[in-house]
mmCIF file of C-alpha atoms and ligand atoms in Angstrom:
data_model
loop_
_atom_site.group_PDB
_atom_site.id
_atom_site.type_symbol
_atom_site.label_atom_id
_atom_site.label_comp_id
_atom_site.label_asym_id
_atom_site.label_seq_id
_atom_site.Cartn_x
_atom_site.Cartn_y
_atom_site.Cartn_z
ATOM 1 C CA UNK A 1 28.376 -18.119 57.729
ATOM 2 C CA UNK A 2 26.257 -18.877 54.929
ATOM 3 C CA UNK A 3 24.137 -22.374 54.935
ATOM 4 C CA UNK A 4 25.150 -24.763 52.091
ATOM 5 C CA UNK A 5 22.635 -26.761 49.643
ATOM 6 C CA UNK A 6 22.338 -30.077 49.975
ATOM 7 C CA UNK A 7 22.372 -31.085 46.171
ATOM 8 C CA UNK A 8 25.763 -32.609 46.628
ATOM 9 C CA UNK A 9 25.057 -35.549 43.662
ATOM 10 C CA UNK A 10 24.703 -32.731 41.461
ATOM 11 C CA UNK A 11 28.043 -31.006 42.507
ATOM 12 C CA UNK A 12 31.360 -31.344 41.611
ATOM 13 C CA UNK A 13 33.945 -32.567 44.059
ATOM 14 C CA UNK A 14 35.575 -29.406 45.008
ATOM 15 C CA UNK A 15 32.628 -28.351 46.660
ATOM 16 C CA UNK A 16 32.667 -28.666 50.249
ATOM 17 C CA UNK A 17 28.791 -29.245 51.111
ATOM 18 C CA UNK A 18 29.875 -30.298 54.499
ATOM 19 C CA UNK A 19 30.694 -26.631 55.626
ATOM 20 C CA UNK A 20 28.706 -25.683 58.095
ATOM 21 C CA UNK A 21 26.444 -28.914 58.233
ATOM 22 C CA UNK A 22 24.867 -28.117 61.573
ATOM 23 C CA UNK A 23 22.901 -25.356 60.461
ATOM 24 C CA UNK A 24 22.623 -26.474 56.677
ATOM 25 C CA UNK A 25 19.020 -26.763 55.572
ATOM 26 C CA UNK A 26 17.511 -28.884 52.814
ATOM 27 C CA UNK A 27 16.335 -26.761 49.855
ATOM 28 C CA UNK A 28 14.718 -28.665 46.672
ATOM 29 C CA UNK A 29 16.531 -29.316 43.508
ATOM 30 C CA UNK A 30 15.998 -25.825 41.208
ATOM 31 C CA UNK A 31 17.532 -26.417 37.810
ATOM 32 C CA UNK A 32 18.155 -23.125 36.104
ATOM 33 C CA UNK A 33 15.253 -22.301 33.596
ATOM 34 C CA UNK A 34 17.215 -20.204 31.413
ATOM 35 C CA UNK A 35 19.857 -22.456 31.267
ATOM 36 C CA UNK A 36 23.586 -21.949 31.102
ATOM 37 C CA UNK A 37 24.118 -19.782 33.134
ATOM 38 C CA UNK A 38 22.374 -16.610 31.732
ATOM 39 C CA UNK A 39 19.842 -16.236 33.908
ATOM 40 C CA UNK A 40 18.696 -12.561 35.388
ATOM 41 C CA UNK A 41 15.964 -13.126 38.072
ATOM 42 C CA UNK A 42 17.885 -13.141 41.454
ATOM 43 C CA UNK A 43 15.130 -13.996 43.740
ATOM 44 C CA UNK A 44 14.010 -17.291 42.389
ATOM 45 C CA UNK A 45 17.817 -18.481 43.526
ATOM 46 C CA UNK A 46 17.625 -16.487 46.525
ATOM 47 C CA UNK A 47 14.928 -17.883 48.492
ATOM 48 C CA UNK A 48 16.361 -21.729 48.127
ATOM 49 C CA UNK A 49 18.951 -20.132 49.393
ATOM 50 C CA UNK A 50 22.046 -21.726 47.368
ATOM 51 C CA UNK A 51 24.773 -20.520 48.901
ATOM 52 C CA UNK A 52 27.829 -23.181 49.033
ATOM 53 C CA UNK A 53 30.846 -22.427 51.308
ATOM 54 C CA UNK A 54 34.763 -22.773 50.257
ATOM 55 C CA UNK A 55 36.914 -23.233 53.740
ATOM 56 C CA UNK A 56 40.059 -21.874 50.998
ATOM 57 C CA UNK A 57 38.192 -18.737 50.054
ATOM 58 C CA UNK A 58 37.211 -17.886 53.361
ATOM 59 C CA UNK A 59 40.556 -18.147 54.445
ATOM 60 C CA UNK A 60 42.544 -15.993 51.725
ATOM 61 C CA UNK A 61 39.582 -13.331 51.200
ATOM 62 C CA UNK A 62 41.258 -10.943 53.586
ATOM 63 C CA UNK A 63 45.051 -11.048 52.705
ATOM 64 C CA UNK A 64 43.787 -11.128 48.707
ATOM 65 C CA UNK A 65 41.627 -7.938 49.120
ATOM 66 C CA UNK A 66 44.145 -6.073 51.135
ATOM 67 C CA UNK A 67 46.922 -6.667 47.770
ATOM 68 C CA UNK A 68 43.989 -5.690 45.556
ATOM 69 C CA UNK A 69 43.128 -2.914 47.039
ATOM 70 C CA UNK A 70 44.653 -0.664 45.067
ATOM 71 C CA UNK A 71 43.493 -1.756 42.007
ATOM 72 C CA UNK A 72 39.965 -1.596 42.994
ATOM 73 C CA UNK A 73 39.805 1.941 44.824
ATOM 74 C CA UNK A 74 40.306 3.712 41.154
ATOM 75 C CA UNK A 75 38.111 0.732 39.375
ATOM 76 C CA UNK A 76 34.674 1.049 37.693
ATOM 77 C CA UNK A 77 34.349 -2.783 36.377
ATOM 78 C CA UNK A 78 35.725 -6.092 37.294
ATOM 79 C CA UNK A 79 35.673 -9.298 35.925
ATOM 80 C CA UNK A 80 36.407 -12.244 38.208
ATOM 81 C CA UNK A 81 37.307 -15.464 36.505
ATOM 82 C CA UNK A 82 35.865 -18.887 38.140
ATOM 83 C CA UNK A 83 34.085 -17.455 41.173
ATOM 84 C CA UNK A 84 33.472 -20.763 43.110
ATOM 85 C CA UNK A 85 31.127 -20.325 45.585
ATOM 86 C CA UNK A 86 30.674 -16.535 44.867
ATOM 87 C CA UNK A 87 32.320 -15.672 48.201
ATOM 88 C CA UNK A 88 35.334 -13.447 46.669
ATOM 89 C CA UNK A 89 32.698 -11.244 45.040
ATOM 90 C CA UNK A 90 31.146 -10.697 48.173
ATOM 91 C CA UNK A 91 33.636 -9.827 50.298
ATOM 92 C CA UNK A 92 35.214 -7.359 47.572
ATOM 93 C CA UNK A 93 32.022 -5.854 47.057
ATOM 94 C CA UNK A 94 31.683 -5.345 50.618
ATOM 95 C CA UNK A 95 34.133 -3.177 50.511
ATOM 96 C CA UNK A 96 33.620 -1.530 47.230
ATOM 97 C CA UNK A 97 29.652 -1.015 46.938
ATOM 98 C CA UNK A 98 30.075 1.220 43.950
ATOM 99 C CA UNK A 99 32.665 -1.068 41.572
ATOM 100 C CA UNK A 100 30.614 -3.066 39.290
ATOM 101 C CA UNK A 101 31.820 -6.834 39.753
ATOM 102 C CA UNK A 102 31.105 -9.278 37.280
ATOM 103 C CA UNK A 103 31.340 -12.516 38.476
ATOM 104 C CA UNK A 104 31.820 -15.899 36.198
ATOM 105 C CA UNK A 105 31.460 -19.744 36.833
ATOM 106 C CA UNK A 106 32.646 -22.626 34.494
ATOM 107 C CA UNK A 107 30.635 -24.939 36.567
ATOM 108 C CA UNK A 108 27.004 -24.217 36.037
ATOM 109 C CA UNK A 109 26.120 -25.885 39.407
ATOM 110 C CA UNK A 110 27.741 -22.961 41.835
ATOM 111 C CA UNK A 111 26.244 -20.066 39.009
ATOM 112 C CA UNK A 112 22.789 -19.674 41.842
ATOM 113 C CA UNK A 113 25.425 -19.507 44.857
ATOM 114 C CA UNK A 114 27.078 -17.125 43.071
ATOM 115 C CA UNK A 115 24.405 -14.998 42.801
ATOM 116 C CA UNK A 116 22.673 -16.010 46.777
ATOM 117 C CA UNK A 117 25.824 -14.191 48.040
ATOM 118 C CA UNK A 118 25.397 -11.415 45.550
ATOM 119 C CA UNK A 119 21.686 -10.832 45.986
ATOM 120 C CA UNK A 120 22.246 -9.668 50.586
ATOM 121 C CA UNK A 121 24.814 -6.712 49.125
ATOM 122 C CA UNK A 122 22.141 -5.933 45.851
ATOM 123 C CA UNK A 123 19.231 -5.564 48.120
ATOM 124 C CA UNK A 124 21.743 -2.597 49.696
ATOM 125 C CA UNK A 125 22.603 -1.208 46.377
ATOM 126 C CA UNK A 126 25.880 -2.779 46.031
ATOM 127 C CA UNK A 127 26.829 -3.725 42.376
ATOM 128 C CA UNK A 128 26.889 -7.189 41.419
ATOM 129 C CA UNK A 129 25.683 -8.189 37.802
ATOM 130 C CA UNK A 130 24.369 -11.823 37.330
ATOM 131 C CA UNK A 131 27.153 -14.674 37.865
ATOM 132 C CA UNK A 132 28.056 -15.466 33.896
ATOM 133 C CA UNK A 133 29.108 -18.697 32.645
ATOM 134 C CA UNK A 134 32.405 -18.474 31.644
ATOM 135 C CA UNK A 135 34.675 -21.514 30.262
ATOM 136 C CA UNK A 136 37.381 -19.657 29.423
ATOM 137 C CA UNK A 137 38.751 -21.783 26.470
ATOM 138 C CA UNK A 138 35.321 -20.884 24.267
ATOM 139 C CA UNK A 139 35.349 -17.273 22.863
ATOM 140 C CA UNK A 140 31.819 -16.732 22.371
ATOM 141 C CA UNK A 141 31.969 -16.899 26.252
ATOM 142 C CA UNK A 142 34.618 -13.872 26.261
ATOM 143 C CA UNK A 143 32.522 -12.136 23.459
ATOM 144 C CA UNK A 144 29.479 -11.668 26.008
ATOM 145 C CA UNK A 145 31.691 -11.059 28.672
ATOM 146 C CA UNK A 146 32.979 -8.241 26.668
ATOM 147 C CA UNK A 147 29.271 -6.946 25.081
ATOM 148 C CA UNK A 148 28.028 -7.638 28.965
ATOM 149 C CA UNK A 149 30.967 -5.196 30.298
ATOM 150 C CA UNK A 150 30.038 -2.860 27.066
ATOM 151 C CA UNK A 151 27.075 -1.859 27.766
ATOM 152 C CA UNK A 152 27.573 -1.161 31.487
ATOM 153 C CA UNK A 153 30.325 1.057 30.653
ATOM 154 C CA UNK A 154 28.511 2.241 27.554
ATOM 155 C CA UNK A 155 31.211 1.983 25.472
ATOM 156 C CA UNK A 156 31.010 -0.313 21.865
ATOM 157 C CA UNK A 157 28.417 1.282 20.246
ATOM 158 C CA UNK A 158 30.564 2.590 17.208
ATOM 159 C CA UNK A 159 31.913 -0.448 14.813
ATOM 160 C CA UNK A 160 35.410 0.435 15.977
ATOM 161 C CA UNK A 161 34.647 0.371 19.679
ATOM 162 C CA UNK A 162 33.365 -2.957 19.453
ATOM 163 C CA UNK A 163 36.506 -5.134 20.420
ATOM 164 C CA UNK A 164 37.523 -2.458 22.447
ATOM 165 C CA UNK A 165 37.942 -3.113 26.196
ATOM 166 C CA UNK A 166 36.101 -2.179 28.925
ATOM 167 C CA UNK A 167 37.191 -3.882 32.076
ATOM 168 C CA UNK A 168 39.111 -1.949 34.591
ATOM 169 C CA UNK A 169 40.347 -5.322 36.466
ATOM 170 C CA UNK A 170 40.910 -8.961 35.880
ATOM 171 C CA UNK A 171 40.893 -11.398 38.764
ATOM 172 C CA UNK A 172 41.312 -15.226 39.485
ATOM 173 C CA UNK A 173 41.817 -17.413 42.470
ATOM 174 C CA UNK A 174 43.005 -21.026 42.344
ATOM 175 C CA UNK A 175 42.132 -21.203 39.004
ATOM 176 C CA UNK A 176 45.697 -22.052 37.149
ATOM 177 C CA UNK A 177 46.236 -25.048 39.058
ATOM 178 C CA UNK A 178 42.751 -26.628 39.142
ATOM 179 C CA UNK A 179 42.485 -26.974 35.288
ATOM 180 C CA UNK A 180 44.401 -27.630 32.040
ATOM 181 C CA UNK A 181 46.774 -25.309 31.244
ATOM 182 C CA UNK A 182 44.870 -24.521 28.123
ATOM 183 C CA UNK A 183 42.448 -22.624 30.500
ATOM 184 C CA UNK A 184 44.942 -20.728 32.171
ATOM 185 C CA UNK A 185 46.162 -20.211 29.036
ATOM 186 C CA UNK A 186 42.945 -19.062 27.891
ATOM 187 C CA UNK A 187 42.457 -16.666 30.716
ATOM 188 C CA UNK A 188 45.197 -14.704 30.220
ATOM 189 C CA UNK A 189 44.364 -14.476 26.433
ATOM 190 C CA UNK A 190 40.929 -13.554 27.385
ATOM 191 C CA UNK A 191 42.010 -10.642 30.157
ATOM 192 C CA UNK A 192 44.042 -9.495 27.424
ATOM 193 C CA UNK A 193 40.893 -9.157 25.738
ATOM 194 C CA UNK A 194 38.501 -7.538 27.370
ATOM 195 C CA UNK A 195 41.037 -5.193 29.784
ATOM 196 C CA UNK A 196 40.812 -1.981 29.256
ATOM 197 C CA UNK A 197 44.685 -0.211 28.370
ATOM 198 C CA UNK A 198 46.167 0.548 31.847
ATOM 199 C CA UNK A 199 44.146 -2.126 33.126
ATOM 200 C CA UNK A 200 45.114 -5.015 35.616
ATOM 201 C CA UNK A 201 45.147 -8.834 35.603
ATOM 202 C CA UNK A 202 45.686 -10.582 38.712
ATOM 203 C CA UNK A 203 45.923 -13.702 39.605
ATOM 204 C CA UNK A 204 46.320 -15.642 43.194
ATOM 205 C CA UNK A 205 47.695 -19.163 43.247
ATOM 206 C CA UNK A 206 50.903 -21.314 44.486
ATOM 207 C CA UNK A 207 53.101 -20.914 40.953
ATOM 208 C CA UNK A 208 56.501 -22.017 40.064
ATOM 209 C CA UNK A 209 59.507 -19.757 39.831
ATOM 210 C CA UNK A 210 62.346 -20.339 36.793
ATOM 211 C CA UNK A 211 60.440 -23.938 37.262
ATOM 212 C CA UNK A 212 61.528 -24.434 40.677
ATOM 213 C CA UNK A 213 59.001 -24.955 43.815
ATOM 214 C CA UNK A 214 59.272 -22.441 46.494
ATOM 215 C CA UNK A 215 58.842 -25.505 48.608
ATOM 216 C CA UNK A 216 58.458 -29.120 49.141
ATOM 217 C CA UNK A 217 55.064 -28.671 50.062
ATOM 218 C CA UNK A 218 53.687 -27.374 47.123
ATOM 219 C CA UNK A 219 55.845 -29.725 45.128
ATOM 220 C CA UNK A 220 53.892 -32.239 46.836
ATOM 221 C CA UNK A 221 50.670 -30.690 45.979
ATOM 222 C CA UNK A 222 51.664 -30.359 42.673
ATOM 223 C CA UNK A 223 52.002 -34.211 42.418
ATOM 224 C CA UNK A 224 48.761 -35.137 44.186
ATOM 225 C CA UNK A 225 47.335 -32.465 41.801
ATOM 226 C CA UNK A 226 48.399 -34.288 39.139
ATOM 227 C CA UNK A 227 47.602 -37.745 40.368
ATOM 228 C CA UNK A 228 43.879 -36.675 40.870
ATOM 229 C CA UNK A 229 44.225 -35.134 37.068
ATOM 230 C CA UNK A 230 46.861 -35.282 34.790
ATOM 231 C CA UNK A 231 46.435 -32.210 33.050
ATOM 232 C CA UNK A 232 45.912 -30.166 36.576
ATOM 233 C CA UNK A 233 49.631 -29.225 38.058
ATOM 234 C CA UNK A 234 51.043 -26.038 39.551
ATOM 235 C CA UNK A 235 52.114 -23.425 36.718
ATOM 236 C CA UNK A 236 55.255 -21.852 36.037
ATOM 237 C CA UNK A 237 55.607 -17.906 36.539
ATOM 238 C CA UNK A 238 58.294 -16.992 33.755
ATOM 239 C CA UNK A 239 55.584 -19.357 31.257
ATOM 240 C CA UNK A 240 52.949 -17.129 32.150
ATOM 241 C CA UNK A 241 54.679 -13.878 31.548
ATOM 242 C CA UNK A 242 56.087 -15.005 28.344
ATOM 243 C CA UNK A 243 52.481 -15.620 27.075
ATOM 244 C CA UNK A 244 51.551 -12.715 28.823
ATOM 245 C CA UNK A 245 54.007 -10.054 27.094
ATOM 246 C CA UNK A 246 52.878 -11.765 23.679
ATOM 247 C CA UNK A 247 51.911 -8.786 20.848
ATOM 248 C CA UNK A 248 48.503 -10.066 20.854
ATOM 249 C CA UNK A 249 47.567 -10.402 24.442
ATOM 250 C CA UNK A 250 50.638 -7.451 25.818
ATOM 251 C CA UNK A 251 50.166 -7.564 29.541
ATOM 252 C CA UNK A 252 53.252 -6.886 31.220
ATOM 253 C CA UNK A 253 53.988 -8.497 34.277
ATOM 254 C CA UNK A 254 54.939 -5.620 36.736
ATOM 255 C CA UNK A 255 54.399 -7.208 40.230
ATOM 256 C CA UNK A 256 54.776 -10.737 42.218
ATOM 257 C CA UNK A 257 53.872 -10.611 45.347
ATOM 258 C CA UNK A 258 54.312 -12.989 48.191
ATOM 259 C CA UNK A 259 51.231 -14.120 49.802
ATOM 260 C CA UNK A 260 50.483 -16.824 52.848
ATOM 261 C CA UNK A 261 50.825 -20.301 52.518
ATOM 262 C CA UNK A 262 53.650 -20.198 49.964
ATOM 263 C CA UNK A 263 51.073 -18.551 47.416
ATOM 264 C CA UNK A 264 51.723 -15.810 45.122
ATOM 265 C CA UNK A 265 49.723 -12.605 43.883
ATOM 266 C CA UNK A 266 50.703 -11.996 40.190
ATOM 267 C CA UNK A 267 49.963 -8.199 38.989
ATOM 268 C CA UNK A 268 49.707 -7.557 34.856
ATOM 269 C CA UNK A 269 49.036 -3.986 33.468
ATOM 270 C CA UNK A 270 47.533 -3.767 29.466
ATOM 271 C CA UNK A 271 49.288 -1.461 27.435
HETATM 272 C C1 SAM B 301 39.365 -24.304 43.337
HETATM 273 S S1 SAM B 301 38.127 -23.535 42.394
HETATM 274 C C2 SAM B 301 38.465 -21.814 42.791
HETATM 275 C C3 SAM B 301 37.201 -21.030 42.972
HETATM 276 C C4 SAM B 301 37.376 -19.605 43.527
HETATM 277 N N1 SAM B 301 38.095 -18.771 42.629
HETATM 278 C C5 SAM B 301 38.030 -19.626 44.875
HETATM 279 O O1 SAM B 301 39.165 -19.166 45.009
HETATM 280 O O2 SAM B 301 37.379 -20.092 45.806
HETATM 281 C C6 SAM B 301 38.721 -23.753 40.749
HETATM 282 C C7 SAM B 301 37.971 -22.971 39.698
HETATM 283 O O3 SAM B 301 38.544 -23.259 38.411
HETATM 284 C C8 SAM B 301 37.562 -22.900 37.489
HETATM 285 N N2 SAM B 301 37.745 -23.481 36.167
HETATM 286 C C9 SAM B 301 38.032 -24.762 35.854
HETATM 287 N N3 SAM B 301 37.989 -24.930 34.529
HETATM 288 C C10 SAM B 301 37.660 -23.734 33.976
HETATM 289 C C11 SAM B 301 37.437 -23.271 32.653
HETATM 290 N N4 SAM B 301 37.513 -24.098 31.591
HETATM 291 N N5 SAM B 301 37.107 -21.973 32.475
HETATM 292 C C12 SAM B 301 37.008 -21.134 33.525
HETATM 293 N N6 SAM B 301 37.195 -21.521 34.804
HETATM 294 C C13 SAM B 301 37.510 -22.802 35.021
HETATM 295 C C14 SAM B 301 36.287 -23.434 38.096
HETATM 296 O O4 SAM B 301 35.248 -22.680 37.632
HETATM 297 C C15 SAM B 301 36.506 -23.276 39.591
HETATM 298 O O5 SAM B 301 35.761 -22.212 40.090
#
């Protein structure tokens, strides 16, 4: 599996730089020149070789894909929210060399292992833009998300195209849990955004149902969550399709699926 980096002062502490330690080399430092995220030369990245490694995400790749499927075999563009170590990208675009995926990061640090993973299916003519930076509570973020996704699709060149949407798929992992609700908040707000009518939001995660934990596990997690962060905590299903259904974001929550380790796949479709 893929080696980690070693810049572990510089990383936040979600990232496991311990994965695969025996065969992890040391790479120097590389800050990003362009800054912020924005940057479009893959090979400088590459050759340090950046890649980090989630255990999570290499766990729930298969059983997410497999629900997504379906979604992706008529997609042209998708837009992952907080891509983590990049791995999710991978793996779907393994799958699906010719759907454009657009992978995001809030945190700046995993933006060149992002784009590692990306660059072994690119040099096989996969498609994988740039990772973005993406904090999903500012909207000049989700305003070059949307020109980004524009201009592959070449749509928005008329004045009224230009809020139109152009993204055929929304996806998160672990996101709503692992932030402030105003981000997941944010993130549905911004799928509503960007998605294209007829297009779908998903979102993998444990979640609430009606408020109540599916079990005592994950109300456990939910209160070491919020012991580690008081404005982390697991989020409530019914909250999120209220916000959801709302005239100015109108996704309609049309699926809930159960997944593995008392998870849940939500499915929302723009109309
Ligand atoms: C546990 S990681 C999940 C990463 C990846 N999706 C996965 O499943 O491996 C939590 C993610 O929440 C994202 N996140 C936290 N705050 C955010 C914000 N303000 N905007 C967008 N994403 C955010 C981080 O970028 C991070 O990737």
């Amino acid at each position: 599996m893929a080696n980690t980096t070693t810049n572990s002062s510089t990383l936040p502490a979600h990232i496991n730089t311990n994965a695969n330690a025996a065969t992890a080399t040391t790479t120097a430092q590389v800050s990003h020149p362009e800054g912020a995220g924005f940057h479009q030369n893959f090979s400088e990245y590459v050759q340090m070789d950046h890649k980090v490694f989630f255990a999570a995400a290499d766990r729930n790749k298969d059983v997410i894909l497999e629900k997504l499927r379906p979604c992706l075999d008529t997609a042209r563009q998708v837009l992952e929210v907080g891509s983590g170590s990049g791995q999710h990208t991978y793996h779907f675009s393994k799958s699906y060399p010719n759907v454009t995926f657009q992978p995001t990061e809030y945190d700046t640090a995993l933006l060149a292992s992002i784009d590692a993973y990306a660059f072994d299916l690119l040099k096989e003519g996969h498609h994988i833009r740039p990772a973005l930076e993406l904090n999903a509570t500012n909207p000049i973020h989700w305003q070059h998300i949307l020109r980004t996704g524009q201009e592959q699709g070449q749509v928005g060149g008329q004045e009224e195209e230009m809020e139109q949407g152009c993204y055929d798929v929304v996806m998160t992992t672990n996101v709503f849990h692992i932030s402030p609700w105003v981000v997941g908040q944010s993130i549905v707000r911004g799928a509503g955004r960007v998605l294209k009518r007829g297009g779908r939001f998903v979102v993998y995660g444990p979640f609430k149902k009606d408020g109540t934990f599916n079990t005592e596990s994950n109300r456990e997690f939910d209160k070491n969550l919020r012991e580690r962060d008081a404005s982390w905590g697991v989020r409530d299903i019914e909250e999120i399709e209220a916000l959801a259904a709302g005239e100015d974001i109108q996704l309609k929550l049309d699926q809930v699926v159960d997944m593995p380790s008392n998870n849940y796949m939500l499915f929302f479709t723009k109309q």
